[in-house]
Amino acid sequence: MKLARKKVLVVGLARSGVAAARLLVKHGASVIANDARAGDRLADSVAELRAMGAELSLGGHPPDLFAGVDLIVLSPGVPADLPALDRARAAGVEMISEVELASRFLRGRIIGITGSNGKTTTTTLTGELMRALGCDVLVGGNIGTPLTSLAEQATDGTWTVAEFSSFQLETIQSLRVNVAVVTNITPDHLDRHHTFDNYVRAKHRIFLNQSGDDWAILNGQDQAIAEMSRAPGVASKQVWFSSRGPATVAGANADLYARDGHVYTTLPGGAETHVIALDEIPLRGMHNAENVMAAVGATLCATGAPASSIPVLTEAIRLFKGVEHRMELVTAIGGVEFFNDSKATNVDSTLKALESFEENLIVILGGKDKDSDYRVLAPVIGERVKLVVLIGAAAEKIAGQLEGVAPMIRAESMEAAVSRAFDAASSGDKVLLAPACASFDMFDNYEHRGRVFKEAVRKLAGSNSVPASARGEFSGRKGELAPAESGATEFSADNVSRGHARLPD
């Protein structure tokens, strides 16, 4: 890609935007960096961009700026339907995502992983499995390391394992994924995509540019994926994984499956091979067994490794420590365990987190609503949750949709939520942060939210002197939304940040 003396506009100045600007400048482009947020909210990014010689345009999206450039590179947090972008398209300006830019410089081959949930765990684990087989591996994308920051490190022999969000996929053009993984598809980001069909179409673009030499690793128990696999444009060889035995809703036989407490595969040669017992997987929940199967399938297809290599993969799975902010055990205080699942940014992810525990749960829900239906959570909350602690802008909506399901109280901060959850807990209970929402009303991103939760728990652990027996049982009434603590602010949509430059949850 020839960039020398081209005028390139980078829109959105979070990590991926700054990394894209860095790559563009290195290849001789004249970069203009734009963000809807003002400079005082982008201090670190602004300093680096100025140091590299980029021109800055902050605090809005001037239409003239968009139409007067040779190329526009969008960060994933920037909606592709901004009015300024529509005008740029009408003027014939080329527009690509940050991952598309990266793909034009990234050497080697790509394992691309998308889906509504499980992307980060599957991406991280796939990287570990590939390394266990001796592959040269880079891991990045929506997982937190922008692909553009990896472009200069890749060689012809490198496998890049990349997590792709729907936001990143919707504006790709030539990016080719040699092994595509789709973990699951459930409604998410409807505030951005507007309809479930639009969301599915964005995910389907991971198959764009694949050929019959490439692979698609697909969830055999997901109806939306089954329909996606039959849609035009899926030219790759299909491999299915299933948490319910070899049969799939797509009508095909699964190539990786869970049966009688164990995971098996018929890859690569067709004979059934034992992979691992479910109770040996160091991650809670059947959804994580699905993530393991997806990662094993991607690794075997990418490398062409024989069945004799599976014991190496089994040992790597046993040693896998999981991902920060994903079902992460923080600590126990007075017999009460605290789990950080801040990455549960949609309803289905929270549902899977709740289903990973039997009972005696106190769950912290809330944040920035994504036009979600929280009523889906009602059965499992009614069965397993003794108290819901609500935070953030979506508190009132969640309370309304879950009325009568479980006792509910509200907290004005994460620290208050942790404290009130602990006050209501007895020894043996578990406090779970699984918000079912984006984080941008109160935090920079889900990682920031998770760090604040963990810090609040550790602060509580350091100061707590109340024995579990003295706290007793919570006796709130089902469906009651108690007011926030004295001095708390009310949460409303008006408090939600509308900046476009952050990485999506």
Coordinates of C-alpha atoms in Angstrom, one line a residue:
M1 CA 0.0 0.0 0.0
K2 CA 1.6 3.3 -1.1
L3 CA 1.1 6.0 1.5
A4 CA 3.9 8.5 0.8
R5 CA 2.5 12.1 0.6
K6 CA -1.1 10.9 0.9
K7 CA -3.4 12.8 3.2
V8 CA -5.0 10.3 5.7
L9 CA -7.6 11.1 8.3
V10 CA -7.7 8.8 11.4
V11 CA -11.0 9.0 13.2
G12 CA -11.1 7.8 16.8
L13 CA -8.0 8.2 19.0
A14 CA -8.0 5.3 21.4
R15 CA -5.3 2.6 21.2
S16 CA -6.1 1.5 17.7
G17 CA -6.4 5.0 16.3
V18 CA -3.0 6.0 17.7
A19 CA -1.4 2.7 16.4
A20 CA -2.9 3.3 13.0
A21 CA -1.5 6.9 12.9
R22 CA 1.9 5.5 13.9
L23 CA 2.0 3.0 11.0
L24 CA 0.7 5.6 8.6
V25 CA 3.4 8.2 9.5
K26 CA 6.1 5.5 9.3
H27 CA 5.1 4.9 5.7
G28 CA 5.2 8.5 4.7
A29 CA 1.5 9.6 5.1
S30 CA 0.4 13.0 6.2
V31 CA -1.9 12.2 9.1
I32 CA -4.8 14.2 10.5
A33 CA -6.1 12.8 13.8
N34 CA -9.8 13.4 14.6
D35 CA -11.9 12.7 17.6
A36 CA -15.3 13.9 18.9
R37 CA -13.8 14.3 22.4
A38 CA -11.8 17.4 23.4
G39 CA -8.1 17.4 24.0
D40 CA -8.3 17.4 27.8
R41 CA -9.8 13.9 27.6
L42 CA -7.1 12.6 25.3
A43 CA -4.0 13.8 27.0
D44 CA -1.8 10.8 26.4
S45 CA -2.9 10.3 22.8
V46 CA -2.6 13.9 22.0
A47 CA 1.0 14.0 23.3
E48 CA 2.1 11.0 21.2
L49 CA 0.3 12.2 18.0
R50 CA 1.9 15.7 18.3
A51 CA 5.3 14.0 18.8
M52 CA 4.9 12.0 15.6
G53 CA 3.9 15.2 13.6
A54 CA 0.2 14.5 13.1
E55 CA -2.3 17.3 12.7
L56 CA -5.0 17.3 15.3
S57 CA -8.8 18.0 14.9
L58 CA -10.6 17.5 18.2
G59 CA -14.0 18.2 19.7
G60 CA -16.1 17.3 16.7
H61 CA -16.3 15.9 13.1
P62 CA -16.0 18.9 10.7
P63 CA -17.6 17.8 7.3
D64 CA -15.0 19.7 5.2
L65 CA -12.2 17.8 6.9
F66 CA -13.6 14.4 5.9
A67 CA -14.1 15.3 2.3
G68 CA -10.7 16.8 1.8
V69 CA -8.5 13.7 2.3
D70 CA -7.2 10.7 0.3
L71 CA -8.1 8.0 2.8
I72 CA -10.1 7.7 6.1
V73 CA -9.1 5.0 8.7
L74 CA -11.8 4.3 11.3
S75 CA -11.2 3.1 14.8
P76 CA -13.7 0.4 15.9
G77 CA -15.5 2.7 18.3
V78 CA -16.5 5.1 15.5
P79 CA -20.0 4.4 13.9
A80 CA -19.7 3.9 10.2
D81 CA -22.9 5.9 9.6
L82 CA -21.7 9.2 10.9
P83 CA -23.1 12.0 8.7
A84 CA -19.6 13.3 8.0
L85 CA -18.6 9.8 6.8
D86 CA -21.6 9.7 4.5
R87 CA -20.5 12.9 2.9
A88 CA -17.0 11.6 2.5
R89 CA -18.3 8.5 0.7
A90 CA -20.4 10.6 -1.6
A91 CA -17.2 12.5 -2.4
G92 CA -15.4 9.2 -3.3
V93 CA -13.0 9.1 -0.4
E94 CA -11.8 5.5 0.4
M95 CA -12.7 4.4 3.9
I96 CA -11.3 1.4 5.7
S97 CA -11.1 0.1 9.3
E98 CA -7.9 0.0 11.3
V99 CA -7.7 -3.8 10.9
E100 CA -8.0 -3.5 7.1
L101 CA -5.1 -1.0 7.2
A102 CA -3.1 -3.5 9.2
S103 CA -3.9 -6.4 6.8
R104 CA -2.3 -4.5 3.9
F105 CA 1.1 -4.6 5.8
L106 CA 0.7 -7.8 7.9
R107 CA 2.8 -10.7 6.5
G108 CA 2.1 -14.3 7.2
R109 CA -1.3 -15.8 7.8
I110 CA -4.3 -14.9 10.0
I111 CA -6.6 -16.8 12.4
G112 CA -9.5 -14.5 12.9
I113 CA -11.9 -15.0 15.8
T114 CA -15.3 -13.3 16.1
G115 CA -18.7 -13.9 17.8
S116 CA -20.8 -12.3 20.5
N117 CA -19.0 -13.9 23.4
G118 CA -15.9 -15.9 24.1
K119 CA -13.8 -14.1 21.5
T120 CA -11.1 -13.0 23.9
T121 CA -10.7 -16.3 25.7
T122 CA -10.7 -18.2 22.4
T123 CA -8.1 -15.8 20.9
T124 CA -5.8 -16.0 23.9
L125 CA -6.0 -19.8 24.2
T126 CA -5.5 -20.3 20.4
G127 CA -2.3 -18.2 20.7
E128 CA -1.1 -20.5 23.6
L129 CA -2.0 -23.7 21.7
M130 CA -0.2 -22.5 18.6
R131 CA 2.9 -21.6 20.6
A132 CA 2.8 -25.0 22.3
L133 CA 3.2 -26.6 18.8
G134 CA 6.2 -24.3 18.1
C135 CA 4.5 -21.8 15.8
D136 CA 5.7 -18.2 15.4
V137 CA 2.6 -16.4 16.8
L138 CA 1.4 -12.8 17.3
V139 CA -1.9 -12.1 19.2
G140 CA -3.9 -8.9 18.8
G141 CA -6.9 -7.1 17.4
N142 CA -9.9 -6.2 19.5
I143 CA -8.2 -8.1 22.4
G144 CA -6.3 -4.9 23.3
T145 CA -3.3 -4.9 21.0
P146 CA -4.1 -3.2 17.8
L147 CA -3.3 -5.1 14.6
T148 CA -1.5 -2.1 13.2
S149 CA 1.0 -2.3 16.1
L150 CA 1.9 -5.8 15.0
A151 CA 2.4 -5.2 11.3
E152 CA 6.1 -4.5 11.5
Q153 CA 6.7 -7.7 13.7
A154 CA 5.2 -10.3 11.4
T155 CA 7.2 -12.4 9.0
D156 CA 6.1 -14.7 6.1
G157 CA 6.1 -17.6 8.6
T158 CA 4.0 -15.8 11.3
W159 CA 0.5 -16.7 12.3
T160 CA -1.4 -13.7 13.7
V161 CA -4.3 -14.7 15.9
A162 CA -6.7 -11.8 15.9
E163 CA -10.0 -11.0 17.7
F164 CA -12.4 -9.1 15.4
S165 CA -15.4 -7.2 16.6
S166 CA -18.4 -6.5 14.4
F167 CA -17.3 -2.8 14.4
Q168 CA -14.0 -3.8 12.9
L169 CA -15.4 -6.2 10.3
E170 CA -18.0 -3.9 8.9
T171 CA -15.5 -1.8 6.9
I172 CA -12.9 -4.4 5.8
Q173 CA -12.3 -4.8 2.1
S174 CA -9.3 -7.0 1.2
L175 CA -8.5 -8.6 4.6
R176 CA -8.3 -12.4 4.3
V177 CA -8.6 -14.7 7.3
N178 CA -7.1 -18.1 6.6
V179 CA -8.9 -19.7 9.6
A180 CA -12.1 -18.0 10.6
V181 CA -13.7 -18.8 14.0
V182 CA -17.3 -17.8 15.0
T183 CA -17.9 -18.6 18.7
N184 CA -21.6 -17.7 18.8
I185 CA -24.1 -15.1 17.6
T186 CA -26.6 -13.5 20.0
P187 CA -28.1 -10.0 20.0
D188 CA -25.5 -7.3 20.9
H189 CA -24.6 -3.8 20.0
L190 CA -28.1 -3.1 18.7
D191 CA -27.6 0.5 19.7
R192 CA -25.0 0.6 17.0
H193 CA -26.2 -1.9 14.3
H194 CA -29.9 -1.1 14.9
T195 CA -31.1 -4.6 13.9
F196 CA -29.9 -8.2 14.7
D197 CA -29.7 -8.8 10.9
N198 CA -27.3 -5.9 10.5
Y199 CA -25.2 -7.3 13.3
V200 CA -25.1 -10.8 11.8
R201 CA -24.1 -9.3 8.4
A202 CA -21.2 -7.6 10.0
K203 CA -20.0 -10.8 11.6
H204 CA -20.5 -12.7 8.3
R205 CA -17.8 -10.4 6.7
I206 CA -15.1 -12.5 8.5
F207 CA -15.6 -14.9 5.6
L208 CA -15.0 -12.2 3.0
N209 CA -12.1 -13.1 0.7
Q210 CA -11.8 -16.7 2.0
S211 CA -11.3 -19.5 -0.6
G212 CA -11.7 -23.2 -0.6
D213 CA -8.2 -23.5 0.9
D214 CA -9.3 -21.7 4.0
W215 CA -11.2 -22.9 7.1
A216 CA -14.3 -21.9 9.1
I217 CA -14.6 -23.1 12.7
L218 CA -18.2 -22.9 13.7
N219 CA -20.5 -23.4 16.7
G220 CA -22.7 -26.3 15.9
Q221 CA -25.4 -25.4 18.5
D222 CA -25.9 -21.9 17.3
Q223 CA -28.9 -21.4 14.9
A224 CA -27.7 -18.0 13.7
I225 CA -24.3 -19.5 12.7
A226 CA -26.0 -22.5 11.0
E227 CA -27.9 -20.0 8.9
M228 CA -24.8 -18.0 8.3
S229 CA -22.9 -21.0 7.1
R230 CA -25.4 -21.6 4.3
A231 CA -25.4 -17.9 3.2
P232 CA -23.6 -16.9 0.0
G233 CA -19.9 -16.0 0.5
V234 CA -18.8 -18.9 2.7
A235 CA -16.3 -20.6 0.4
S236 CA -14.1 -22.2 3.1
K237 CA -14.0 -25.7 4.5
Q238 CA -16.3 -25.9 7.5
V239 CA -15.4 -27.5 10.9
W240 CA -18.1 -27.7 13.6
F241 CA -17.8 -27.9 17.4
S242 CA -20.6 -28.8 19.7
S243 CA -21.2 -28.9 23.5
R244 CA -24.0 -31.4 23.1
G245 CA -22.4 -34.4 21.4
P246 CA -21.6 -34.9 17.7
A247 CA -25.0 -33.8 16.3
T248 CA -25.4 -30.1 15.3
V249 CA -28.3 -27.8 14.5
A250 CA -26.7 -27.3 11.1
G251 CA -27.3 -30.9 10.2
A252 CA -23.6 -31.7 10.0
N253 CA -21.6 -33.9 12.3
A254 CA -19.4 -32.1 14.7
D255 CA -15.6 -32.4 14.4
L256 CA -15.1 -31.5 18.0
Y257 CA -17.7 -32.3 20.7
A258 CA -18.4 -32.8 24.4
R259 CA -19.8 -36.1 25.4
D260 CA -20.1 -37.8 28.8
G261 CA -17.9 -35.3 30.6
H262 CA -15.1 -35.3 28.0
V263 CA -14.1 -33.5 24.8
Y264 CA -13.3 -35.5 21.7
T265 CA -12.2 -34.6 18.1
T266 CA -12.2 -36.4 14.8
L267 CA -9.6 -34.0 13.5
P268 CA -7.4 -34.4 11.6
G269 CA -7.9 -37.9 10.2
G270 CA -11.5 -38.9 11.1
A271 CA -10.7 -41.2 14.0
E272 CA -12.1 -40.1 17.4
T273 CA -9.4 -38.9 19.7
H274 CA -9.8 -37.9 23.3
V275 CA -8.8 -34.2 24.0
I276 CA -9.5 -33.5 27.7
A277 CA -12.0 -34.2 30.5
L278 CA -14.4 -31.3 31.1
D279 CA -13.4 -31.1 34.8
E280 CA -9.7 -30.6 33.8
I281 CA -10.5 -27.4 31.9
P282 CA -9.5 -24.6 34.3
L283 CA -12.3 -22.3 33.3
R284 CA -15.9 -22.4 34.6
G285 CA -18.9 -23.2 32.4
M286 CA -19.8 -25.1 29.3
H287 CA -19.4 -22.0 27.3
N288 CA -15.7 -22.2 28.1
A289 CA -15.6 -25.8 27.0
E290 CA -16.9 -24.5 23.7
N291 CA -14.1 -21.9 23.6
V292 CA -11.6 -24.7 24.2
M293 CA -13.1 -26.7 21.3
A294 CA -13.0 -23.7 19.0
A295 CA -9.3 -23.0 19.9
V296 CA -8.3 -26.6 19.4
G297 CA -10.1 -26.7 16.0
A298 CA -8.5 -23.5 14.8
T299 CA -5.0 -24.8 15.9
L300 CA -5.3 -28.2 14.2
C301 CA -6.7 -26.7 11.0
A302 CA -4.0 -23.9 10.9
T303 CA -1.1 -26.2 11.5
G304 CA -2.2 -29.5 10.0
A305 CA -0.8 -31.1 13.1
P306 CA -1.4 -34.9 13.4
A307 CA -3.5 -36.5 16.2
S308 CA -0.3 -37.4 18.0
S309 CA 0.1 -33.7 18.8
I310 CA -3.1 -33.5 20.8
P311 CA -1.5 -34.4 24.2
V312 CA 0.6 -31.3 23.8
L313 CA -2.6 -29.2 23.3
T314 CA -4.2 -31.0 26.3
E315 CA -1.4 -30.0 28.6
A316 CA -1.5 -26.4 27.3
I317 CA -5.2 -26.2 28.1
R318 CA -4.6 -27.6 31.6
L319 CA -2.0 -24.8 32.2
F320 CA -4.2 -22.0 30.7
K321 CA -4.8 -19.3 33.3
G322 CA -7.7 -17.6 31.6
V323 CA -8.1 -13.9 30.7
E324 CA -8.2 -10.9 33.0
H325 CA -11.8 -9.6 33.5
R326 CA -13.3 -12.9 32.3
M327 CA -14.6 -15.1 35.2
E328 CA -11.6 -14.0 37.2
L329 CA -11.5 -15.0 40.9
V330 CA -10.2 -11.9 42.7
T331 CA -10.1 -13.1 46.3
A332 CA -12.3 -14.4 49.1
I333 CA -13.2 -12.3 52.2
G334 CA -14.8 -14.0 55.2
G335 CA -15.8 -17.0 53.0
V336 CA -17.3 -14.8 50.3
E337 CA -15.7 -15.2 46.9
F338 CA -15.5 -12.2 44.4
F339 CA -15.5 -12.9 40.7
N340 CA -14.6 -10.3 38.0
D341 CA -16.5 -10.8 34.7
S342 CA -16.4 -7.2 33.5
K343 CA -16.0 -8.5 30.0
A344 CA -19.6 -9.7 30.2
T345 CA -20.8 -6.7 28.3
N346 CA -24.0 -8.2 26.9
V347 CA -27.0 -10.2 28.2
D348 CA -25.9 -13.5 26.8
S349 CA -22.5 -13.3 28.3
T350 CA -24.0 -12.5 31.7
L351 CA -26.4 -15.4 31.3
K352 CA -23.5 -17.8 30.7
A353 CA -21.6 -16.4 33.7
L354 CA -24.7 -16.9 35.9
E355 CA -25.1 -20.4 34.7
S356 CA -21.6 -21.2 35.7
F357 CA -22.6 -21.1 39.4
E358 CA -25.2 -23.1 41.2
E359 CA -26.7 -20.7 43.7
N360 CA -26.0 -18.1 46.5
L361 CA -25.0 -15.4 44.0
I362 CA -25.0 -11.7 44.5
V363 CA -24.6 -10.1 41.0
I364 CA -23.6 -6.6 40.1
L365 CA -25.4 -5.5 36.9
G366 CA -25.6 -2.3 34.9
G367 CA -23.7 0.3 32.8
K368 CA -24.4 1.8 29.4
D369 CA -27.4 0.0 27.8
K370 CA -27.0 -1.4 24.3
D371 CA -30.7 -1.6 23.5
S372 CA -30.7 -5.0 25.3
D373 CA -33.5 -7.1 26.7
Y374 CA -32.6 -8.0 30.3
R375 CA -35.7 -10.1 30.8
V376 CA -33.7 -13.0 29.3
L377 CA -31.9 -13.1 32.6
A378 CA -35.0 -13.5 34.7
P379 CA -35.2 -17.4 35.0
V380 CA -31.6 -17.9 36.1
I381 CA -31.6 -14.9 38.4
G382 CA -34.8 -16.1 40.0
E383 CA -33.2 -19.5 40.5
R384 CA -29.7 -18.7 41.6
V385 CA -29.4 -15.0 42.7
K386 CA -30.2 -13.8 46.2
L387 CA -29.5 -10.1 45.4
V388 CA -29.0 -7.8 42.4
V389 CA -26.9 -4.7 42.9
L390 CA -27.5 -2.2 40.1
I391 CA -25.1 0.5 38.9
G392 CA -24.9 2.9 36.0
A393 CA -27.2 4.4 33.4
A394 CA -29.2 1.2 32.8
A395 CA -30.2 0.7 36.4
E396 CA -33.8 1.8 36.1
K397 CA -34.3 -0.2 32.9
I398 CA -32.9 -3.4 34.4
A399 CA -35.0 -2.9 37.5
G400 CA -38.1 -2.5 35.4
Q401 CA -37.5 -5.5 33.3
L402 CA -36.6 -7.7 36.3
E403 CA -39.3 -6.5 38.6
G404 CA -40.4 -9.3 41.0
V405 CA -37.5 -11.6 40.1
A406 CA -35.1 -11.0 42.9
P407 CA -34.3 -8.4 45.6
M408 CA -32.5 -5.3 44.0
I409 CA -30.6 -2.4 45.5
R410 CA -28.7 0.4 43.8
A411 CA -25.2 1.8 44.3
E412 CA -23.8 5.0 43.0
S413 CA -20.3 3.7 42.5
M414 CA -18.4 0.4 42.0
E415 CA -16.9 0.7 45.5
A416 CA -20.3 1.2 47.0
A417 CA -21.6 -1.8 45.0
V418 CA -18.9 -4.0 46.3
S419 CA -19.5 -2.9 49.8
R420 CA -23.2 -3.4 49.7
A421 CA -22.8 -6.8 48.1
F422 CA -20.5 -7.9 50.9
D423 CA -22.8 -6.5 53.5
A424 CA -25.6 -8.7 52.2
A425 CA -23.4 -11.8 51.8
S426 CA -22.9 -14.8 54.0
S427 CA -20.0 -17.2 54.1
G428 CA -20.2 -19.5 51.0
D429 CA -21.9 -16.8 48.8
K430 CA -20.3 -15.5 45.6
V431 CA -20.3 -11.9 44.4
L432 CA -20.1 -11.7 40.6
L433 CA -19.5 -8.6 38.5
A434 CA -21.2 -9.5 35.2
P435 CA -22.8 -6.2 34.1
A436 CA -24.6 -7.2 30.9
C437 CA -23.8 -3.6 29.7
A438 CA -21.1 -1.5 28.1
S439 CA -18.9 0.5 30.5
F440 CA -18.8 3.9 29.0
D441 CA -21.2 5.7 31.4
M442 CA -18.8 5.3 34.3
F443 CA -15.5 4.0 33.0
D444 CA -13.1 4.2 30.0
N445 CA -13.8 0.6 29.0
Y446 CA -14.5 -2.8 30.5
E447 CA -10.9 -3.2 31.5
H448 CA -11.1 0.0 33.6
R449 CA -14.3 -1.2 35.1
G450 CA -12.8 -4.5 36.0
R451 CA -9.7 -2.9 37.6
V452 CA -11.9 -0.6 39.7
F453 CA -13.9 -3.6 40.9
K454 CA -10.8 -5.5 41.8
E455 CA -9.3 -2.5 43.6
A456 CA -12.6 -2.1 45.6
V457 CA -12.5 -5.8 46.6
R458 CA -8.9 -5.6 47.7
K459 CA -9.5 -2.4 49.6
L460 CA -12.4 -4.2 51.3
A461 CA -10.2 -7.2 52.1
G462 CA -7.6 -4.9 53.7
S463 CA -10.1 -3.1 55.9
N464 CA -12.7 -5.9 56.7
S465 CA -12.9 -7.0 60.3
V466 CA -16.5 -8.2 60.3
P467 CA -16.8 -12.0 60.6
A468 CA -19.1 -13.7 58.1
S469 CA -21.4 -14.9 60.9
A470 CA -22.1 -11.3 62.0
R471 CA -23.4 -10.3 58.6
G472 CA -26.4 -12.6 58.5
E473 CA -28.7 -13.3 55.6
F474 CA -30.0 -10.6 53.3
S475 CA -33.8 -10.3 53.7
G476 CA -34.8 -7.9 50.9
R477 CA -38.0 -8.5 49.0
K478 CA -38.1 -9.7 45.4
G479 CA -38.4 -6.9 42.9
E480 CA -37.7 -4.1 45.4
L481 CA -35.3 -1.5 44.1
A482 CA -33.9 0.2 47.2
P483 CA -32.6 3.7 46.7
A484 CA -28.9 4.4 46.3
E485 CA -27.0 5.5 49.3
S486 CA -27.4 9.0 50.6
G487 CA -25.8 11.5 48.3
A488 CA -25.9 9.2 45.3
T489 CA -26.5 10.5 41.9
E490 CA -29.4 9.3 39.8
F491 CA -28.4 7.4 36.7
S492 CA -29.9 8.4 33.4
A493 CA -29.0 8.3 29.7
D494 CA -27.9 11.9 29.9
N495 CA -24.9 10.7 31.9
V496 CA -23.7 8.4 29.2
S497 CA -20.5 9.4 27.5
R498 CA -21.0 9.8 23.7
G499 CA -17.4 9.8 22.7
H500 CA -16.7 7.7 19.6
A501 CA -13.1 6.8 20.0
R502 CA -13.0 4.1 22.7
L503 CA -12.6 0.4 21.8
P504 CA -16.0 -1.3 21.9
D505 CA -16.9 -3.5 24.8

